[in-house]
PDB file of C-alpha atoms in Angstrom:
ATOM      1  CA  MET A   1     -73.118  50.606  23.754  1.00  0.00           C
ATOM      2  CA  LYS A   2     -71.792  52.465  26.772  1.00  0.00           C
ATOM      3  CA  PHE A   3     -72.481  50.889  30.155  1.00  0.00           C
ATOM      4  CA  SER A   4     -74.509  53.937  31.169  1.00  0.00           C
ATOM      5  CA  GLU A   5     -76.872  53.088  28.291  1.00  0.00           C
ATOM      6  CA  TRP A   6     -76.787  49.350  28.948  1.00  0.00           C
ATOM      7  CA  GLU A   7     -77.236  49.400  32.730  1.00  0.00           C
ATOM      8  CA  PRO A   8     -80.985  50.238  32.765  1.00  0.00           C
ATOM      9  CA  LEU A   9     -81.623  47.414  30.277  1.00  0.00           C
ATOM     10  CA  TYR A  10     -79.466  45.048  32.322  1.00  0.00           C
ATOM     11  CA  GLU A  11     -81.417  45.865  35.472  1.00  0.00           C
ATOM     12  CA  GLU A  12     -84.683  45.221  33.634  1.00  0.00           C
ATOM     13  CA  ILE A  13     -83.360  41.908  32.265  1.00  0.00           C
ATOM     14  CA  CYS A  14     -82.210  40.850  35.735  1.00  0.00           C
ATOM     15  CA  SER A  15     -85.696  41.518  37.057  1.00  0.00           C
ATOM     16  CA  ASP A  16     -87.354  39.765  34.123  1.00  0.00           C
ATOM     17  CA  PHE A  17     -85.243  36.591  34.352  1.00  0.00           C
ATOM     18  CA  GLY A  18     -84.395  36.517  38.046  1.00  0.00           C
ATOM     19  CA  ILE A  19     -80.706  37.085  37.302  1.00  0.00           C
ATOM     20  CA  SER A  20     -78.398  37.874  40.203  1.00  0.00           C
ATOM     21  CA  PRO A  21     -75.793  40.552  39.402  1.00  0.00           C
ATOM     22  CA  ALA A  22     -73.720  39.122  42.261  1.00  0.00           C
ATOM     23  CA  SER A  23     -73.638  35.744  40.484  1.00  0.00           C
ATOM     24  CA  ASP A  24     -72.613  37.438  37.250  1.00  0.00           C
ATOM     25  CA  MET A  25     -69.712  39.103  39.048  1.00  0.00           C
ATOM     26  CA  ALA A  26     -68.732  35.832  40.736  1.00  0.00           C
ATOM     27  CA  SER A  27     -68.501  34.229  37.297  1.00  0.00           C
ATOM     28  CA  VAL A  28     -66.295  37.103  36.132  1.00  0.00           C
ATOM     29  CA  ARG A  29     -63.894  36.411  38.991  1.00  0.00           C
ATOM     30  CA  ILE A  30     -63.667  32.787  37.879  1.00  0.00           C
ATOM     31  CA  LEU A  31     -63.079  33.859  34.272  1.00  0.00           C
ATOM     32  CA  LYS A  32     -60.230  36.135  35.294  1.00  0.00           C
ATOM     33  CA  ALA A  33     -58.653  33.430  37.437  1.00  0.00           C
ATOM     34  CA  VAL A  34     -58.696  30.681  34.801  1.00  0.00           C
ATOM     35  CA  THR A  35     -57.376  32.843  31.946  1.00  0.00           C
ATOM     36  CA  LEU A  36     -54.224  34.158  33.608  1.00  0.00           C
ATOM     37  CA  ASN A  37     -52.121  32.297  31.024  1.00  0.00           C
ATOM     38  CA  SER A  38     -54.343  33.140  28.048  1.00  0.00           C
ATOM     39  CA  ASP A  39     -53.574  35.596  25.253  1.00  0.00           C
ATOM     40  CA  LEU A  40     -55.680  38.324  26.844  1.00  0.00           C
ATOM     41  CA  CYS A  41     -56.405  41.375  24.718  1.00  0.00           C
ATOM     42  CA  ASP A  42     -58.490  44.506  24.673  1.00  0.00           C
ATOM     43  CA  GLU A  43     -60.334  46.223  21.833  1.00  0.00           C
ATOM     44  CA  ASP A  44     -57.071  46.881  19.990  1.00  0.00           C
ATOM     45  CA  ALA A  45     -57.143  43.205  18.985  1.00  0.00           C
ATOM     46  CA  PHE A  46     -60.304  43.553  16.927  1.00  0.00           C
ATOM     47  CA  LYS A  47     -61.468  47.142  16.421  1.00  0.00           C
ATOM     48  CA  ASP A  48     -59.622  47.524  13.115  1.00  0.00           C
ATOM     49  CA  LYS A  49     -61.351  44.403  11.794  1.00  0.00           C
ATOM     50  CA  ILE A  50     -64.769  46.055  12.085  1.00  0.00           C
ATOM     51  CA  GLY A  51     -65.479  48.226   9.070  1.00  0.00           C
ATOM     52  CA  GLU A  52     -68.611  50.000   7.905  1.00  0.00           C
ATOM     53  CA  THR A  53     -70.185  46.709   6.776  1.00  0.00           C
ATOM     54  CA  VAL A  54     -70.201  43.595   8.950  1.00  0.00           C
ATOM     55  CA  SER A  55     -71.919  40.220   8.783  1.00  0.00           C
ATOM     56  CA  VAL A  56     -73.360  38.906  12.045  1.00  0.00           C
ATOM     57  CA  ILE A  57     -73.994  35.160  12.195  1.00  0.00           C
ATOM     58  CA  GLY A  58     -76.728  33.651  14.357  1.00  0.00           C
ATOM     59  CA  ASP A  59     -77.838  30.058  14.836  1.00  0.00           C
ATOM     60  CA  SER A  60     -81.341  29.898  13.358  1.00  0.00           C
ATOM     61  CA  PRO A  61     -82.561  26.751  11.563  1.00  0.00           C
ATOM     62  CA  PHE A  62     -82.016  28.263   8.082  1.00  0.00           C
ATOM     63  CA  LEU A  63     -78.476  29.588   8.531  1.00  0.00           C
ATOM     64  CA  GLU A  64     -76.975  27.461   5.746  1.00  0.00           C
ATOM     65  CA  LYS A  65     -79.550  28.773   3.276  1.00  0.00           C
ATOM     66  CA  ASP A  66     -78.853  32.333   4.384  1.00  0.00           C
ATOM     67  CA  LEU A  67     -75.120  31.929   3.806  1.00  0.00           C
ATOM     68  CA  GLU A  68     -75.680  30.907   0.186  1.00  0.00           C
ATOM     69  CA  HIS A  69     -76.232  34.592  -0.600  1.00  0.00           C
ATOM     70  CA  GLY A  70     -72.678  35.408   0.503  1.00  0.00           C
ATOM     71  CA  VAL A  71     -71.370  37.468   3.402  1.00  0.00           C
ATOM     72  CA  GLU A  72     -69.704  40.864   3.385  1.00  0.00           C
ATOM     73  CA  GLY A  73     -67.080  42.531   5.522  1.00  0.00           C
ATOM     74  CA  CYS A  74     -65.955  41.391   8.930  1.00  0.00           C
ATOM     75  CA  ILE A  75     -67.671  38.195  10.125  1.00  0.00           C
ATOM     76  CA  ILE A  76     -68.817  38.336  13.748  1.00  0.00           C
ATOM     77  CA  CYS A  77     -70.220  34.967  14.787  1.00  0.00           C
ATOM     78  CA  SER A  78     -72.211  33.846  17.803  1.00  0.00           C
ATOM     79  CA  GLY A  79     -70.538  30.955  19.579  1.00  0.00           C
ATOM     80  CA  SER A  80     -73.287  28.431  18.899  1.00  0.00           C
ATOM     81  CA  ALA A  81     -73.096  29.063  15.132  1.00  0.00           C
ATOM     82  CA  VAL A  82     -69.336  28.632  14.664  1.00  0.00           C
ATOM     83  CA  LEU A  83     -69.473  24.956  13.675  1.00  0.00           C
ATOM     84  CA  ARG A  84     -72.087  25.614  11.000  1.00  0.00           C
ATOM     85  CA  LEU A  85     -70.126  28.595   9.690  1.00  0.00           C
ATOM     86  CA  LEU A  86     -66.951  26.516   9.401  1.00  0.00           C
ATOM     87  CA  ARG A  87     -68.841  23.730   7.647  1.00  0.00           C
ATOM     88  CA  ALA A  88     -70.027  26.320   5.122  1.00  0.00           C
ATOM     89  CA  GLY A  89     -66.384  27.059   4.331  1.00  0.00           C
ATOM     90  CA  LEU A  90     -66.273  30.410   6.119  1.00  0.00           C
ATOM     91  CA  LYS A  91     -64.100  31.588   8.992  1.00  0.00           C
ATOM     92  CA  PRO A  92     -65.145  34.070  11.678  1.00  0.00           C
ATOM     93  CA  ASP A  93     -63.022  37.117  12.384  1.00  0.00           C
ATOM     94  CA  ILE A  94     -64.601  37.536  15.816  1.00  0.00           C
ATOM     95  CA  VAL A  95     -66.524  35.046  17.966  1.00  0.00           C
ATOM     96  CA  VAL A  96     -68.871  36.234  20.713  1.00  0.00           C
ATOM     97  CA  THR A  97     -69.635  33.408  23.118  1.00  0.00           C
ATOM     98  CA  ASP A  98     -70.821  32.407  26.558  1.00  0.00           C
ATOM     99  CA  LEU A  99     -69.278  28.989  25.799  1.00  0.00           C
ATOM    100  CA  ASP A 100     -72.546  27.428  24.675  1.00  0.00           C
ATOM    101  CA  GLY A 101     -72.686  25.300  21.535  1.00  0.00           C
ATOM    102  CA  ASN A 102     -69.932  23.173  20.002  1.00  0.00           C
ATOM    103  CA  ILE A 103     -66.828  24.155  21.930  1.00  0.00           C
ATOM    104  CA  ASN A 104     -64.393  22.297  19.662  1.00  0.00           C
ATOM    105  CA  ALA A 105     -65.422  24.443  16.704  1.00  0.00           C
ATOM    106  CA  GLN A 106     -64.895  27.586  18.770  1.00  0.00           C
ATOM    107  CA  LEU A 107     -61.458  26.369  19.843  1.00  0.00           C
ATOM    108  CA  GLU A 108     -60.614  25.628  16.200  1.00  0.00           C
ATOM    109  CA  ALA A 109     -61.623  29.134  15.150  1.00  0.00           C
ATOM    110  CA  SER A 110     -59.552  30.560  17.991  1.00  0.00           C
ATOM    111  CA  SER A 111     -56.463  28.588  17.012  1.00  0.00           C
ATOM    112  CA  ASP A 112     -56.945  29.866  13.459  1.00  0.00           C
ATOM    113  CA  GLY A 113     -56.776  33.478  14.628  1.00  0.00           C
ATOM    114  CA  ALA A 114     -60.328  34.504  15.473  1.00  0.00           C
ATOM    115  CA  VAL A 115     -60.631  36.939  18.367  1.00  0.00           C
ATOM    116  CA  THR A 116     -62.909  35.366  20.986  1.00  0.00           C
ATOM    117  CA  LEU A 117     -64.977  37.511  23.332  1.00  0.00           C
ATOM    118  CA  ILE A 118     -65.860  35.236  26.254  1.00  0.00           C
ATOM    119  CA  LEU A 119     -68.801  36.244  28.429  1.00  0.00           C
ATOM    120  CA  ALA A 120     -69.012  35.184  32.073  1.00  0.00           C
ATOM    121  CA  HIS A 121     -72.446  35.165  33.698  1.00  0.00           C
ATOM    122  CA  GLY A 122     -74.087  33.456  36.629  1.00  0.00           C
ATOM    123  CA  ASP A 123     -75.347  30.474  34.629  1.00  0.00           C
ATOM    124  CA  ASN A 124     -72.086  29.460  32.943  1.00  0.00           C
ATOM    125  CA  MET A 125     -69.576  29.223  35.788  1.00  0.00           C
ATOM    126  CA  ASP A 126     -68.877  25.536  35.129  1.00  0.00           C
ATOM    127  CA  LEU A 127     -68.364  26.165  31.412  1.00  0.00           C
ATOM    128  CA  VAL A 128     -66.019  29.041  32.206  1.00  0.00           C
ATOM    129  CA  ARG A 129     -63.923  26.840  34.492  1.00  0.00           C
ATOM    130  CA  GLU A 130     -63.729  24.013  31.976  1.00  0.00           C
ATOM    131  CA  TYR A 131     -63.377  25.731  28.620  1.00  0.00           C
ATOM    132  CA  ALA A 132     -62.181  29.328  28.959  1.00  0.00           C
ATOM    133  CA  PRO A 133     -58.533  28.321  29.612  1.00  0.00           C
ATOM    134  CA  LEU A 134     -58.434  26.219  26.421  1.00  0.00           C
ATOM    135  CA  PHE A 135     -58.577  29.059  23.888  1.00  0.00           C
ATOM    136  CA  THR A 136     -55.189  29.562  22.248  1.00  0.00           C
ATOM    137  CA  GLY A 137     -55.972  32.630  20.152  1.00  0.00           C
ATOM    138  CA  PRO A 138     -56.606  36.187  21.329  1.00  0.00           C
ATOM    139  CA  VAL A 139     -59.245  36.393  24.072  1.00  0.00           C
ATOM    140  CA  VAL A 140     -61.243  39.357  25.350  1.00  0.00           C
ATOM    141  CA  LEU A 141     -62.987  38.957  28.712  1.00  0.00           C
ATOM    142  CA  THR A 142     -66.538  40.322  28.860  1.00  0.00           C
ATOM    143  CA  THR A 143     -69.451  40.655  31.256  1.00  0.00           C
ATOM    144  CA  GLN A 144     -73.099  41.676  31.125  1.00  0.00           C
ATOM    145  CA  ALA A 145     -72.640  43.380  34.504  1.00  0.00           C
ATOM    146  CA  ALA A 146     -70.440  46.362  35.377  1.00  0.00           C
ATOM    147  CA  PRO A 147     -67.146  46.371  33.434  1.00  0.00           C
ATOM    148  CA  GLU A 148     -63.750  46.781  35.049  1.00  0.00           C
ATOM    149  CA  ASN A 149     -60.170  47.336  33.907  1.00  0.00           C
ATOM    150  CA  THR A 150     -59.653  44.034  32.077  1.00  0.00           C
ATOM    151  CA  VAL A 151     -63.272  42.931  31.639  1.00  0.00           C
ATOM    152  CA  PHE A 152     -65.397  44.731  29.076  1.00  0.00           C
ATOM    153  CA  ASN A 153     -69.085  45.261  28.409  1.00  0.00           C
ATOM    154  CA  TYR A 154     -70.222  46.436  24.978  1.00  0.00           C
ATOM    155  CA  GLY A 155     -73.900  45.736  25.661  1.00  0.00           C
ATOM    156  CA  GLY A 156     -76.220  42.890  24.778  1.00  0.00           C
ATOM    157  CA  PHE A 157     -77.854  39.885  26.407  1.00  0.00           C
ATOM    158  CA  THR A 158     -77.606  36.943  23.989  1.00  0.00           C
ATOM    159  CA  ASP A 159     -74.621  36.118  21.795  1.00  0.00           C
ATOM    160  CA  GLY A 160     -76.451  37.398  18.714  1.00  0.00           C
ATOM    161  CA  ASP A 161     -77.416  40.829  19.968  1.00  0.00           C
ATOM    162  CA  ARG A 162     -74.039  41.219  21.667  1.00  0.00           C
ATOM    163  CA  CYS A 163     -72.477  40.735  18.216  1.00  0.00           C
ATOM    164  CA  VAL A 164     -74.618  43.604  16.929  1.00  0.00           C
ATOM    165  CA  CYS A 165     -73.801  45.836  19.911  1.00  0.00           C
ATOM    166  CA  LEU A 166     -70.105  45.159  19.348  1.00  0.00           C
ATOM    167  CA  ALA A 167     -70.333  46.064  15.670  1.00  0.00           C
ATOM    168  CA  ARG A 168     -72.131  49.311  16.470  1.00  0.00           C
ATOM    169  CA  GLU A 169     -69.705  50.253  19.208  1.00  0.00           C
ATOM    170  CA  PHE A 170     -66.810  50.129  16.753  1.00  0.00           C
ATOM    171  CA  GLY A 171     -68.344  52.001  13.880  1.00  0.00           C
ATOM    172  CA  ALA A 172     -70.318  49.569  11.721  1.00  0.00           C
ATOM    173  CA  ARG A 173     -72.995  51.369   9.717  1.00  0.00           C
ATOM    174  CA  HIS A 174     -74.395  48.427   7.735  1.00  0.00           C
ATOM    175  CA  ILE A 175     -75.019  45.274   9.769  1.00  0.00           C
ATOM    176  CA  LEU A 176     -76.096  42.183   7.836  1.00  0.00           C
ATOM    177  CA  LEU A 177     -77.904  39.492   9.832  1.00  0.00           C
ATOM    178  CA  TYR A 178     -77.671  35.824   8.864  1.00  0.00           C
ATOM    179  CA  GLY A 179     -79.239  33.018  10.867  1.00  0.00           C
ATOM    180  CA  PHE A 180     -81.605  35.155  12.931  1.00  0.00           C
ATOM    181  CA  ASP A 181     -85.158  34.041  13.676  1.00  0.00           C
ATOM    182  CA  PHE A 182     -86.720  35.552  16.762  1.00  0.00           C
ATOM    183  CA  ASP A 183     -89.819  33.329  16.602  1.00  0.00           C
ATOM    184  CA  HIS A 184     -88.512  29.880  15.579  1.00  0.00           C
ATOM    185  CA  PRO A 185     -85.190  29.211  17.325  1.00  0.00           C
ATOM    186  CA  ASN A 186     -83.066  26.098  17.181  1.00  0.00           C
ATOM    187  CA  GLN A 187     -84.110  24.116  20.237  1.00  0.00           C
ATOM    188  CA  LYS A 188     -81.248  22.674  22.266  1.00  0.00           C
ATOM    189  CA  GLU A 189     -81.629  19.573  24.378  1.00  0.00           C
ATOM    190  CA  GLY A 190     -82.621  20.453  27.921  1.00  0.00           C
ATOM    191  CA  SER A 191     -83.433  24.080  27.130  1.00  0.00           C
ATOM    192  CA  ASP A 192     -86.690  25.763  28.110  1.00  0.00           C
ATOM    193  CA  PRO A 193     -88.451  26.850  24.885  1.00  0.00           C
ATOM    194  CA  VAL A 194     -90.498  29.518  26.652  1.00  0.00           C
ATOM    195  CA  ARG A 195     -87.403  31.042  28.242  1.00  0.00           C
ATOM    196  CA  LYS A 196     -85.574  30.842  24.899  1.00  0.00           C
ATOM    197  CA  LEU A 197     -88.316  32.784  23.112  1.00  0.00           C
ATOM    198  CA  LYS A 198     -88.294  35.334  25.913  1.00  0.00           C
ATOM    199  CA  LYS A 199     -84.537  35.789  25.482  1.00  0.00           C
ATOM    200  CA  LEU A 200     -84.957  36.187  21.730  1.00  0.00           C
ATOM    201  CA  SER A 201     -87.617  38.822  22.316  1.00  0.00           C
ATOM    202  CA  TRP A 202     -85.034  40.757  24.307  1.00  0.00           C
ATOM    203  CA  ALA A 203     -82.436  40.188  21.582  1.00  0.00           C
ATOM    204  CA  LYS A 204     -84.784  41.667  18.984  1.00  0.00           C
ATOM    205  CA  ARG A 205     -85.533  44.642  21.208  1.00  0.00           C
ATOM    206  CA  ILE A 206     -81.812  45.334  21.667  1.00  0.00           C
ATOM    207  CA  ILE A 207     -80.928  44.885  17.991  1.00  0.00           C
ATOM    208  CA  TYR A 208     -83.670  47.261  16.865  1.00  0.00           C
ATOM    209  CA  SER A 209     -83.356  49.647  19.815  1.00  0.00           C
ATOM    210  CA  ASP A 210     -82.219  52.517  17.587  1.00  0.00           C
ATOM    211  CA  GLY A 211     -84.876  51.882  14.970  1.00  0.00           C
ATOM    212  CA  GLY A 212     -82.800  49.315  13.113  1.00  0.00           C
ATOM    213  CA  ASN A 213     -81.840  51.629  10.263  1.00  0.00           C
ATOM    214  CA  ASP A 214     -78.367  50.064  10.229  1.00  0.00           C
ATOM    215  CA  ILE A 215     -79.759  46.504  10.055  1.00  0.00           C
ATOM    216  CA  GLU A 216     -80.304  44.419   6.916  1.00  0.00           C
ATOM    217  CA  ASP A 217     -81.824  41.073   7.832  1.00  0.00           C
ATOM    218  CA  ARG A 218     -80.787  38.472   5.262  1.00  0.00           C
ATOM    219  CA  SER A 219     -82.229  35.622   7.305  1.00  0.00           C
ATOM    220  CA  ASN A 220     -84.814  33.191   5.983  1.00  0.00           C
ATOM    221  CA  HIS A 221     -87.797  32.710   8.260  1.00  0.00           C
ATOM    222  CA  ALA A 222     -89.567  29.875   6.457  1.00  0.00           C
TER     223      ALA A 222
END
């Protein structure tokens, strides 16, 4: 998704959630500062991995059951689902993360060659400071605000829908969803369930923004 397409949605999301674009940009500055010694890359590091069919991995309660049906093509995994994917004996090709979830699993995937797209936003500055410098594999810096020379924005609000936006941007025509449930999310300790459902409503809107003809949802919802 081009930023010109994403920007109106971003402005609406900022209004809906009380997000400060200035805080998002401040987090980006931190991300750039702490990754000076990282293996920083651009889209050349991953675009050839994304073919016509991709599997996008979310973190819904029934992910393990979903994965029993098998995945196809490039595996693009949300950060919070990496541990469960690894435990299922699968490795992500690309990880899209705002550094939530089990960080050790994400670091393991990175050291094993996964390309990690790290998102900086106003609510994860501390996580960016602590964890972003630890990734040893290829890293792509991303933002939900305006992109710049070394910081990219392919669209999306949550890790899951950003995975889908990434796949679309680089030519995927058949996007398989595993571990997606927009109504019954995994609840994390300390999280606001109402806010979580609101975020998932936005994720669904973004994923199906073009009618969803390229989406095949292989997720179990019960």
